[in-house]
Short mmCIF file of C-alpha atoms in Angstrom, two decimals:
data_model
loop_
_atom_site.label_atom_id
_atom_site.label_comp_id
_atom_site.label_asym_id
_atom_site.label_seq_id
_atom_site.Cartn_x
_atom_site.Cartn_y
_atom_site.Cartn_z
CA ALA U 1 11.57 161.65 23.98
CA ARG U 2 14.56 160.83 21.76
CA ASN U 3 16.24 158.98 24.49
CA GLY U 4 13.12 156.73 25.09
CA VAL U 5 12.92 155.89 21.33
CA ALA U 6 16.73 155.21 21.16
CA PHE U 7 16.60 152.92 24.22
CA ARG U 8 13.65 150.97 22.97
CA GLU U 9 15.29 150.54 19.51
CA SER U 10 18.75 149.47 21.18
CA LEU U 11 17.01 146.57 23.10
CA ALA U 12 14.39 145.55 20.32
CA PHE U 13 16.27 142.22 19.93
CA LEU U 14 15.14 141.09 23.34
CA GLY U 15 11.53 141.20 22.39
CA PHE U 16 10.13 142.14 25.84
CA VAL U 17 11.53 145.77 26.32
CA ASP U 18 9.27 148.65 25.61
CA THR U 19 8.93 152.38 26.30
CA PRO U 20 5.74 154.73 26.24
CA ASN U 21 4.86 156.06 22.80
CA VAL U 22 5.30 159.75 22.42
CA VAL U 23 2.21 161.84 21.49
CA THR U 24 3.93 164.35 19.30
CA ARG U 25 0.98 166.37 18.79
CA TYR U 26 0.97 167.60 22.16
CA THR U 27 4.67 167.27 22.99
CA THR U 28 6.84 170.38 23.10
CA GLU U 29 10.37 171.19 24.37
CA GLN U 30 8.94 171.93 27.83
CA VAL U 31 6.15 169.20 28.02
CA LEU U 32 6.29 165.48 27.22
CA VAL U 33 3.20 163.76 26.54
CA THR U 34 3.18 159.86 26.18
CA GLU U 35 0.56 157.15 25.84
CA TRP U 36 -0.97 155.87 28.91
CA VAL U 37 0.82 152.64 29.94
CA ARG U 38 -1.73 149.82 30.93
CA GLY U 39 0.17 147.96 33.57
CA ALA U 40 1.44 148.21 37.19
CA HIS U 41 4.58 149.08 39.17
CA LEU U 42 6.32 146.60 41.44
CA ARG U 43 4.40 147.15 44.76
CA ALA U 44 1.05 146.52 43.07
CA LEU U 45 2.04 143.14 41.61
CA PRO U 46 1.77 139.63 43.13
CA LYS U 47 5.08 138.06 44.10
CA ALA U 48 5.34 135.83 40.88
CA ALA U 49 4.77 138.80 38.59
CA GLY U 50 7.19 141.03 40.56
CA LEU U 51 9.72 138.49 40.31
CA ARG U 52 9.11 138.20 36.62
CA MET U 53 9.46 141.86 36.20
CA THR U 54 12.74 141.87 38.19
CA ARG U 55 14.39 139.13 36.03
CA MET U 56 13.37 140.87 32.94
CA ALA U 57 14.73 144.28 34.33
CA VAL U 58 18.10 142.65 35.25
CA GLU U 59 18.71 141.00 31.90
CA ALA U 60 17.57 144.23 30.04
CA VAL U 61 19.86 146.48 31.89
CA THR U 62 23.00 144.02 31.93
CA ALA U 63 22.47 143.64 28.13
CA SER U 64 22.58 147.45 27.68
CA LEU U 65 25.76 147.62 29.93
CA VAL U 66 27.77 144.92 28.07
CA LEU U 67 26.30 144.77 24.54
CA THR U 68 24.60 147.92 23.30
CA GLY U 69 26.22 150.40 25.36
CA TYR U 70 23.21 152.66 25.85
CA VAL U 71 22.23 152.31 29.67
CA HIS U 72 19.23 153.48 31.59
CA ALA U 73 21.19 154.84 34.62
CA ASP U 74 18.27 155.03 36.87
CA PRO U 75 16.29 151.71 36.93
CA HIS U 76 14.57 152.17 40.19
CA GLU U 77 11.01 150.77 41.09
CA GLY U 78 9.13 154.06 39.82
CA ASN U 79 10.88 153.85 36.42
CA LEU U 80 9.69 150.36 35.69
CA MET U 81 6.19 148.75 34.97
CA LEU U 82 4.99 145.37 34.02
CA ALA U 83 2.38 145.90 31.20
CA ASP U 84 -0.79 143.97 31.18
CA ASP U 85 0.37 141.97 28.22
CA GLY U 86 3.64 141.08 30.08
CA ARG U 87 6.04 143.66 28.48
CA LEU U 88 8.68 145.33 30.67
CA VAL U 89 8.13 149.15 30.34
CA PHE U 90 10.99 151.72 31.09
CA LEU U 91 10.10 155.29 32.02
CA ASP U 92 11.83 158.54 32.60
CA PHE U 93 14.93 158.81 30.31
CA GLY U 94 16.44 161.73 31.73
CA LEU U 95 19.41 160.05 33.11
CA MET U 96 21.02 157.93 30.46
CA SER U 97 24.59 156.99 29.78
CA SER U 98 26.80 155.62 26.95
CA VAL U 99 29.51 153.11 27.29
CA GLU U 100 32.14 153.14 24.58
CA PRO U 101 32.64 149.96 22.68
CA SER U 102 36.34 149.84 23.68
CA ILE U 103 35.36 149.93 27.27
CA MET U 104 32.83 146.97 26.86
CA GLU U 105 35.48 145.04 24.96
CA ALA U 106 38.03 145.65 27.60
CA PHE U 107 35.66 144.68 30.44
CA ALA U 108 34.95 141.42 28.38
CA THR U 109 38.80 140.97 28.00
CA GLY U 110 39.26 141.36 31.71
CA ILE U 111 36.77 138.61 32.45
CA GLN U 112 38.61 136.26 30.20
CA ALA U 113 42.00 137.15 31.51
CA CYS U 114 41.01 136.86 35.31
CA LEU U 115 39.49 133.48 34.57
CA SER U 116 42.57 132.14 32.66
CA GLU U 117 44.90 133.60 35.06
CA ASP U 118 46.51 135.87 32.29
CA TYR U 119 47.64 138.51 34.52
CA LYS U 120 49.83 140.48 32.09
CA THR U 121 46.60 141.04 29.83
CA LEU U 122 44.64 141.72 32.94
CA ALA U 123 47.17 144.42 33.83
CA ARG U 124 46.88 145.87 30.32
CA VAL U 125 43.17 146.01 30.75
CA PHE U 126 43.38 147.95 33.92
CA VAL U 127 45.49 150.49 32.01
CA ASP U 128 43.03 150.57 28.97
CA VAL U 129 40.01 151.33 31.20
CA GLY U 130 41.96 153.87 33.34
CA PHE U 131 41.88 151.85 36.37
CA LEU U 132 45.66 151.80 36.72
CA ILE U 133 47.13 155.31 36.34
CA LEU U 134 50.34 155.88 34.24
CA ASP U 135 52.56 158.72 34.09
CA GLU U 136 51.95 160.86 30.96
CA LYS U 137 55.53 161.35 29.90
CA THR U 138 57.15 157.89 30.62
CA GLY U 139 54.13 155.57 30.59
CA SER U 140 55.28 154.14 34.04
CA PRO U 141 52.90 153.10 36.82
CA LEU U 142 53.12 155.32 39.72
CA TRP U 143 54.24 153.51 43.06
CA ARG U 144 54.63 154.46 46.66
CA PRO U 145 56.06 152.80 49.81
CA LYS U 146 52.82 153.23 51.69
CA LYS U 147 49.74 155.19 51.80
CA GLY U 148 50.24 158.85 52.44
CA GLU U 149 53.59 159.22 50.86
CA PRO U 150 54.28 160.61 47.36
CA PHE U 151 54.17 158.51 44.21
CA VAL U 152 57.36 157.81 42.24
CA LEU U 153 57.84 156.24 38.82
CA ALA U 154 57.89 152.39 39.13
CA THR U 155 60.31 151.93 36.33
CA GLU U 156 62.91 154.12 38.16
CA LYS U 157 62.22 152.57 41.54
CA PHE U 158 62.55 148.95 40.46
CA GLY U 159 64.97 149.61 37.41
CA THR U 160 62.97 147.86 34.71
CA ASP U 161 62.30 148.85 31.15
CA ASP U 162 58.70 147.13 31.10
CA PRO U 163 56.38 149.57 32.70
CA LEU U 164 53.86 146.98 33.81
CA ALA U 165 56.35 144.12 34.76
CA VAL U 166 56.50 144.79 38.49
CA PHE U 167 52.65 145.42 38.80
CA THR U 168 52.04 142.26 36.98
CA GLU U 169 54.30 140.28 39.09
CA GLU U 170 52.85 141.56 42.33
CA LEU U 171 49.24 140.97 40.95
CA ALA U 172 50.11 137.39 39.90
CA GLU U 173 51.85 136.61 43.39
CA ALA U 174 48.88 138.25 45.34
CA MET U 175 46.41 136.27 43.34
CA ALA U 176 48.41 132.96 43.99
CA THR U 177 48.57 133.54 47.70
CA VAL U 178 45.10 134.83 48.47
CA ASP U 179 42.61 132.84 50.29
CA GLY U 180 41.94 129.75 48.03
CA SER U 181 38.35 129.30 49.07
CA GLN U 182 37.40 132.51 47.15
CA THR U 183 36.29 132.66 43.60
CA ARG U 184 38.61 134.19 41.09
CA PHE U 185 36.66 137.63 41.30
CA GLY U 186 36.48 137.43 44.91
CA ALA U 187 40.12 136.95 45.26
CA LEU U 188 40.80 140.00 42.82
CA THR U 189 38.55 142.07 45.03
CA VAL U 190 40.73 141.48 48.00
CA VAL U 191 43.97 141.76 46.20
CA LEU U 192 43.26 145.10 44.54
CA ASN U 193 41.79 146.66 47.73
CA LYS U 194 44.06 145.19 50.35
CA ARG U 195 47.27 144.28 48.51
CA LEU U 196 47.82 146.73 45.58
CA ALA U 197 45.77 149.84 46.24
CA PRO U 198 47.96 151.09 49.30
CA ASN U 199 51.10 151.10 46.86
CA TRP U 200 49.92 151.80 43.27
CA LYS U 201 48.01 154.88 42.12
CA MET U 202 44.62 153.54 40.96
CA PHE U 203 41.33 155.08 39.83
CA THR U 204 37.73 153.83 39.69
CA PRO U 205 36.58 154.77 36.10
CA PRO U 206 33.09 156.14 35.33
CA TYR U 207 32.01 152.63 33.84
CA ILE U 208 32.64 150.97 37.23
CA LEU U 209 30.72 153.46 39.04
CA LEU U 210 27.81 153.15 36.58
CA LEU U 211 27.94 149.43 37.12
CA ILE U 212 27.89 149.84 40.79
CA ARG U 213 25.09 152.30 40.78
CA THR U 214 22.92 150.35 38.42
CA PHE U 215 23.24 147.04 40.21
CA LEU U 216 22.75 148.64 43.55
CA THR U 217 19.47 149.91 42.30
CA LEU U 218 18.51 146.71 40.79
CA GLU U 219 19.37 145.04 44.10
CA GLY U 220 16.99 147.11 45.93
CA ILE U 221 14.20 146.17 43.59
CA ALA U 222 15.03 142.47 44.03
CA ALA U 223 15.09 142.55 47.69
CA GLU U 224 11.46 143.87 47.81
CA VAL U 225 10.42 140.74 45.58
CA ASP U 226 12.44 137.99 47.05
CA PRO U 227 15.42 138.54 49.39
CA THR U 228 17.00 135.25 48.28
CA PHE U 229 16.89 136.33 44.53
CA ASN U 230 20.55 137.00 43.14
CA ILE U 231 20.53 139.43 40.35
CA TYR U 232 23.99 138.46 39.49
CA ASP U 233 22.85 134.93 38.52
CA ALA U 234 20.86 136.43 35.82
CA ALA U 235 23.66 138.86 34.80
CA THR U 236 26.39 136.39 34.61
CA PRO U 237 25.45 134.85 31.17
CA TRP U 238 25.34 138.30 29.47
CA ALA U 239 28.84 139.25 30.56
CA LEU U 240 30.22 135.85 29.44
CA ARG U 241 28.52 136.09 26.12
CA ARG U 242 30.23 139.51 25.51
CA SER U 243 33.52 137.99 26.44
CA PHE U 244 33.04 135.24 23.96
CA ALA U 245 32.57 137.60 21.10
CA PRO U 246 35.56 139.88 21.08
CA THR U 247 36.39 142.20 18.18
CA SER U 248 39.85 143.61 18.93
CA PRO U 249 43.11 141.86 18.55
CA ALA U 250 43.85 141.77 22.17
CA GLY U 251 40.21 140.56 22.86
CA ILE U 252 40.61 137.68 20.40
CA ASP U 253 44.17 136.65 21.74
CA SER U 254 42.69 136.78 25.34
CA LEU U 255 39.78 134.45 24.33
CA ARG U 256 42.04 131.97 22.50
CA GLY U 257 44.43 131.94 25.27
CA ALA U 258 41.74 131.34 27.70
CA LEU U 259 40.57 128.15 25.82
CA LEU U 260 43.42 126.72 24.04
CA THR U 261 47.13 126.25 24.54
CA ARG U 262 49.83 127.26 22.06
CA ASP U 263 49.41 123.81 20.48
CA ASN U 264 45.61 124.06 20.10
CA GLN U 265 44.91 121.62 22.81
CA VAL U 266 42.18 122.54 25.16
CA GLN U 267 43.08 124.16 28.51
CA TRP U 268 42.13 121.05 30.31
CA GLN U 269 42.84 121.93 33.92
CA ARG U 270 40.85 125.21 33.51
CA PHE U 271 37.73 123.35 32.36
CA LEU U 272 38.14 120.76 35.18
CA ASP U 273 38.54 123.78 37.61
CA ILE U 274 35.40 125.35 36.26
CA VAL U 275 33.28 122.23 36.64
CA GLU U 276 34.83 121.52 40.07
CA THR U 277 33.67 125.04 41.07
CA ALA U 278 30.25 124.79 39.68
CA THR U 279 29.78 121.39 41.31
CA ALA U 280 30.95 122.77 44.73
CA LYS U 281 28.57 125.55 44.51
CA LYS U 282 25.70 123.41 43.58
CA ALA U 283 26.66 121.07 46.66
CA GLU U 284 26.72 124.08 48.93
CA LYS U 285 23.28 125.28 47.64
CA LYS U 286 21.90 121.90 48.63
CA VAL U 287 23.18 122.16 52.23
CA GLU U 288 23.05 125.87 52.85
CA VAL U 289 21.19 126.97 56.04
CA CYS U 290 18.59 129.63 55.36
CA VAL U 291 17.91 132.04 58.41
CA GLU U 292 14.69 133.95 58.39
CA ASP U 293 13.99 132.88 54.82
CA SER U 294 17.29 134.65 53.64
CA CYS U 295 20.17 132.85 52.26
CA GLU U 296 23.53 133.92 50.82
CA MET U 297 24.02 132.71 47.39
CA PRO U 298 27.82 132.71 46.19
CA ASP U 299 28.14 133.84 42.75
CA GLU U 300 30.86 135.01 40.29
CA MET U 301 29.16 138.30 39.09
CA ALA U 302 28.44 139.16 42.90
CA ASP U 303 32.20 139.15 43.28
CA ILE U 304 32.50 141.44 40.31
CA ALA U 305 30.31 143.78 42.02
CA ALA U 306 32.03 143.61 45.27
CA PHE U 307 35.18 144.17 43.35
CA SER U 308 33.71 147.22 41.80
CA ALA U 309 32.38 148.71 45.05
CA ALA U 310 35.80 147.99 46.77
CA ALA U 311 37.47 149.55 43.94
CA ALA U 312 35.53 152.97 44.66
CA GLU U 313 37.56 153.47 47.78
CA LEU U 314 40.72 153.87 45.67
CA ASN U 315 39.71 157.26 44.36
CA ASP U 316 41.46 160.28 45.80
CA GLU U 317 39.19 162.54 43.93
CA VAL U 318 35.39 162.90 42.95
CA VAL U 319 34.57 161.42 39.45
CA PRO U 320 31.75 163.36 37.65
CA ASP U 321 28.75 161.60 37.29
CA SER U 322 23.16 145.75 14.11
CA ASP U 323 20.27 144.28 15.89
CA GLU U 324 20.91 140.99 14.24
CA GLU U 325 24.60 140.81 15.40
CA ILE U 326 23.29 141.49 19.07
CA VAL U 327 20.57 139.14 18.93
CA ALA U 328 23.04 136.37 17.79
CA ILE U 329 25.12 136.92 20.79
CA THR U 330 22.21 137.02 23.22
CA ALA U 331 20.13 134.23 21.65
CA SER U 332 19.14 131.47 24.28
CA VAL U 333 19.85 133.91 27.22
CA VAL U 334 16.16 133.70 28.17
CA ASP U 335 14.73 130.23 28.73
CA GLU U 336 11.65 130.08 26.49
CA GLU U 337 9.79 128.11 29.25
CA THR U 338 10.89 129.41 32.48
CA GLY U 339 11.57 133.06 31.29
CA SER U 340 15.03 133.03 33.48
CA SER U 341 18.62 132.84 32.91
CA GLN U 342 20.45 129.73 33.94
CA GLY U 343 23.47 131.23 35.86
CA SER U 344 24.73 127.73 36.96
CA THR U 345 25.21 126.81 33.13
CA ALA U 346 26.39 130.43 32.04
CA PHE U 347 29.75 129.19 30.87
CA GLY U 348 28.41 126.55 28.46
CA ASP U 349 25.50 128.72 27.54
CA ALA U 350 27.88 131.56 26.37
CA MET U 351 29.79 129.26 24.14
CA ASN U 352 26.62 127.93 22.75
CA ALA U 353 24.92 131.30 22.16
CA VAL U 354 27.73 132.80 19.88
CA LEU U 355 28.29 129.74 17.59
CA GLY U 356 25.94 131.36 14.85
CA ALA U 357 26.54 134.91 15.73
CA SER U 358 28.08 137.34 13.09
CA GLN U 359 30.34 138.57 15.93
CA GLY U 360 31.24 135.05 16.80
CA SER U 361 33.90 134.55 14.17
CA ALA U 362 36.78 134.58 16.83
CA PHE U 363 35.05 132.02 18.87
CA ARG U 364 34.37 129.71 15.75
CA GLY U 365 38.13 130.11 14.82
CA VAL U 366 39.11 128.55 18.18
CA LEU U 367 36.63 125.67 17.80
CA LYS U 368 37.98 125.19 14.32
CA ASP U 369 41.63 125.01 15.51
CA LEU U 370 40.80 122.71 18.47
CA ASP U 371 42.70 119.51 18.72
CA SER U 372 39.59 117.42 18.72
CA VAL U 373 41.65 113.98 18.98
CA ASP U 374 43.31 115.21 22.16
CA LEU U 375 40.15 116.54 23.62
CA VAL U 376 38.26 113.05 23.13
CA ALA U 377 41.08 111.20 24.55
CA ARG U 378 40.89 113.38 27.62
CA LEU U 379 37.15 113.05 27.77
CA THR U 380 37.58 109.42 28.07
CA SER U 381 39.75 109.67 31.24
CA PRO U 382 38.59 109.07 34.73
CA GLU U 383 39.02 112.52 35.86
CA ALA U 384 36.56 113.69 32.96
CA ARG U 385 33.71 111.90 34.59
CA PRO U 386 31.90 115.05 35.69
CA LEU U 387 32.16 116.48 32.15
CA ARG U 388 30.64 113.23 30.84
CA HIS U 389 27.84 113.42 33.27
CA ILE U 390 27.28 117.15 32.30
CA ALA U 391 27.19 116.29 28.53
CA ALA U 392 24.97 113.26 29.30
CA GLY U 393 22.48 115.88 31.12
CA SER U 394 22.54 118.20 28.38
CA ALA U 395 21.86 115.38 25.90
CA ALA U 396 18.88 114.15 28.15
CA SER U 397 17.49 117.65 28.40
CA ALA U 398 17.37 117.98 24.65
CA LEU U 399 15.70 114.58 24.16
CA ARG U 400 13.11 115.55 26.86
CA THR U 401 12.38 118.89 24.87
CA LYS U 402 11.75 116.92 21.85
CA LEU U 403 9.42 114.48 23.60
CA GLN U 404 7.54 117.22 25.22
CA THR U 405 7.06 119.11 21.98
CA ARG U 406 5.60 115.99 20.36
CA ARG U 407 3.37 115.38 23.38
CA ASN U 408 2.16 119.07 23.13
CA ARG U 409 1.51 118.69 19.42
CA ARG U 410 -0.68 115.59 19.97
CA GLY U 411 -2.57 117.08 22.82
CA GLY U 412 -2.86 120.62 21.55
CA ARG U 413 -1.35 123.79 23.06
CA SER U 414 -0.37 123.61 26.60
CA SER U 415 -2.43 125.60 29.36
CA SER U 416 0.66 127.82 29.97
CA ARG U 417 0.87 129.01 26.43
CA THR U 418 -3.08 129.52 26.43
CA ALA U 419 -2.83 131.54 29.66
CA ALA U 420 -0.06 133.63 28.37
CA ASP U 421 -1.84 134.38 24.98
CA ALA U 422 -4.92 135.47 26.99
CA GLY U 423 -3.00 138.15 28.71
CA ASP U 424 -2.80 136.47 32.08
CA THR U 425 0.35 137.75 33.60
CA THR U 426 -0.26 137.22 37.27
CA SER U 427 -0.76 133.47 37.52
CA GLU U 428 2.10 131.00 37.43
CA ALA U 429 0.84 129.51 33.99
CA GLY U 430 0.69 133.08 32.47
CA LEU U 431 4.17 133.71 33.58
CA SER U 432 5.95 130.67 32.01
CA ALA U 433 6.67 132.29 28.66
CA TRP U 434 8.02 135.88 28.28
CA PRO U 435 6.48 137.95 25.61
CA SER U 436 8.43 138.55 22.23
CA THR U 437 7.95 140.70 19.21
CA ASP U 438 7.52 139.10 15.71
CA GLU U 439 10.91 140.95 14.98
CA ALA U 440 12.76 139.42 17.76
CA LYS U 441 11.41 135.86 16.96
CA ALA U 442 12.36 136.11 13.38
CA LEU U 443 15.86 137.30 14.55
CA ARG U 444 16.27 134.28 16.70
CA LEU U 445 15.14 131.91 14.04
CA ARG U 446 17.76 133.24 11.65
CA GLN U 447 20.34 132.85 14.25
CA ALA U 448 19.52 129.35 15.18
CA LYS U 449 19.63 128.45 11.42
CA ARG U 450 23.14 129.96 11.17
CA LYS U 451 23.93 128.15 14.40
CA GLY U 452 22.76 124.63 12.94
CA MET U 453 24.95 125.22 9.89
CA VAL U 454 27.99 126.17 11.91
CA VAL U 455 27.67 123.01 14.20
CA ALA U 456 27.22 120.79 11.31
CA ALA U 457 30.42 122.19 9.61
CA LEU U 458 32.39 121.67 12.72
CA LEU U 459 30.99 118.20 13.37
CA ARG U 460 32.23 117.19 9.84
CA LEU U 461 35.53 118.76 10.32
CA HIS U 462 36.36 117.10 13.63
CA LEU U 463 34.84 113.73 12.54
CA LYS U 464 37.16 113.81 9.72
CA ARG U 465 40.08 114.58 12.06
CA GLN U 466 38.96 111.99 14.35
CA PHE U 467 38.84 109.24 11.75
CA SER U 468 42.26 110.25 10.34
CA GLY U 469 43.75 109.77 13.72
CA GLY U 470 43.96 106.06 13.68
CA LEU U 471 42.16 103.10 15.55
CA ARG U 472 43.01 104.47 18.96
CA SER U 473 41.08 107.90 18.36
CA ILE U 474 38.34 106.02 16.73
CA ALA U 475 38.01 103.83 19.76
CA ASN U 476 37.98 106.73 22.03
CA LEU U 477 35.18 108.36 20.27
CA VAL U 478 33.02 105.29 20.17
CA ARG U 479 33.69 104.93 23.86
CA LEU U 480 32.68 108.50 24.69
CA VAL U 481 29.50 108.40 22.41
CA LEU U 482 28.35 105.14 24.08
CA CYS U 483 28.80 106.38 27.62
CA ILE U 484 27.11 109.61 27.25
CA GLY U 485 24.36 108.27 24.98
CA ALA U 486 23.53 105.54 27.48
CA ARG U 487 23.50 107.80 30.33
CA ALA U 488 21.31 110.14 28.55
CA VAL U 489 18.74 107.67 27.68
CA TYR U 490 18.79 106.32 31.13
CA GLN U 491 17.89 109.81 32.41
CA ILE U 492 14.90 110.14 30.35
CA VAL U 493 13.52 106.69 31.03
CA PRO U 494 11.31 107.91 33.90
CA ASP U 495 9.51 110.40 31.47
CA LEU U 496 8.72 107.30 29.20
CA ILE U 497 7.88 104.87 31.89
CA PRO U 498 6.20 106.75 34.86
CA ARG U 499 6.59 103.75 37.34
CA PHE U 500 10.44 103.53 36.64
CA LYS U 501 12.39 104.73 39.69
CA PRO U 502 16.06 104.81 39.21
CA ARG U 503 18.48 104.55 42.04
CA ILE U 504 22.28 104.81 41.84
CA SER U 505 24.50 102.91 44.29
CA LEU U 506 28.28 103.29 44.42
CA SER U 507 30.64 100.48 44.19
CA ARG U 508 33.17 99.73 46.94
CA ARG U 509 35.62 101.97 45.25
CA GLY U 510 33.11 104.80 45.77
CA ARG U 511 33.40 105.89 42.12
CA GLU U 512 31.70 103.66 39.73
CA PRO U 513 27.89 103.01 39.99
CA GLU U 514 26.73 99.22 39.97
CA PRO U 515 23.64 97.90 38.61
CA THR U 516 20.94 97.79 41.30
CA LEU U 517 17.55 95.89 41.28
CA VAL U 518 15.20 97.52 43.77
CA GLU U 519 11.49 96.70 43.48
CA GLY U 520 11.63 96.85 39.71
CA ALA U 521 14.15 99.72 39.52
CA PHE U 522 17.60 99.39 38.25
CA SER U 523 20.59 101.58 37.66
CA PRO U 524 23.14 100.93 34.70
CA PRO U 525 26.73 101.23 35.22
CA ASP U 526 28.76 104.29 33.95
CA ALA U 527 31.18 102.41 31.66
CA SER U 528 34.52 102.39 33.13
CA PHE U 529 37.32 104.19 31.16
CA GLU U 530 40.22 102.46 32.76
CA SER U 531 42.13 101.24 29.79
CA VAL U 532 42.16 97.59 28.96
CA SER U 533 44.15 96.96 25.97
CA GLY U 534 43.04 94.82 23.18
CA GLN U 535 44.92 94.02 19.86
CA ASP U 536 47.38 96.47 18.81
CA GLY U 537 47.13 98.22 22.12
CA VAL U 538 43.80 99.87 21.48
CA PRO U 539 42.02 100.22 24.67
CA VAL U 540 38.51 98.92 24.78
CA VAL U 541 35.57 99.63 27.19
CA ALA U 542 35.87 97.93 30.51
CA GLY U 543 32.83 96.36 32.11
#
């Protein structure tokens, strides 16, 4: 009974998680009596409602794994129900597990270190979580020539005073030479299991085993609803949000190193690589071939799970089996209209979600110290075109939301909201909005207010730096704003003029779009950022 209450309170910030109320009058130490849950299990639900319940379960369980640390370790189909009012109800709290904050912090730091290729920090994380075994007396990792032979001290074998030096070197070398077509976590899976495990004494910690068990259980639920549904797509934003809100000195240093150089300039190539990877995945999804209605969807979190599963083979012995702060980190995880996480924009969402968080001070410090003059200059370069297009898309999305809000206010409440309020949780209209408690809504509103204040303060700070940087920095800022703004407005024109049909055609260079008139449709050019020097060498917009 206490476990159920504690679990419900730990996830109260989500607004859609519930547990059965205990009837204390009839409950004893041997008998637990709860109120009747009016709802249905997965197999009794229509596909749309079942998918809804699966998404909610994935997000709730992942949030407990990386944020609250109080985990329902057996979230199978029989322990989950979708209530008639849309809430997700967890049952049976006999198998619960707690994850120490230090472990959650280390896991988040490991994500940052892996993405930023900081293998020294990643090696230290392996030690902190008990993945890499050290000798108790000397603190040295244990190494062997090949599997089956006895382990020896790595410091004595390789003659080094740094216990992790050799392991870090081998990890970095292996990651640099592994198949480049794999994602970062996919490469780590291969490296640990095939390259390092045969020679280094490693051990799968209970936290990893818990992660494996939990996600395998959720995978089974998702497979019954939709074989193509990727639970890691929904889980990714939560792991990234946790990594953007570190509390330990090591975690803060890892976050700063992942985003900025020592000169406080943005890790430019790293951001370009992230965008390139996301773009490539989106293209793959467009051309992927589905066989028998089942498609493989590549994903970073899927590789984390694969890494965890592979790590289980390393064991040589059996392993025994403030709400406001949390909601600030998790705000905007759930899309209010679609009721789902957007894994494809997880990286940007993670940064956006912690801006107003009480635990986001480290990330705000990074944004405060950022050399914005250098960043704007880089964003006006030809290689930054994908980033400008993403920014324009985000701006267009915000404009569409405002336009839709105004239309809804003029035309009354939408049918989807009405259906949801009426308790219809089986139709598509009733599924468009997830349930939320008044307390959760109030927390989100406070977080949004804090976020707005933080954004305004950062904008004032960096605009001041930009204008103090001289004519060149001002010109770069104007060019960037004009390009992103024009493209964003162009994207929402079809919403304003239904008969407008934009079509993009590429120039001979295959890079810059040209204006095109096709039966009343046109396409504006993307302003070229190839510098054309004006007076005093200040670049101006070409075209």
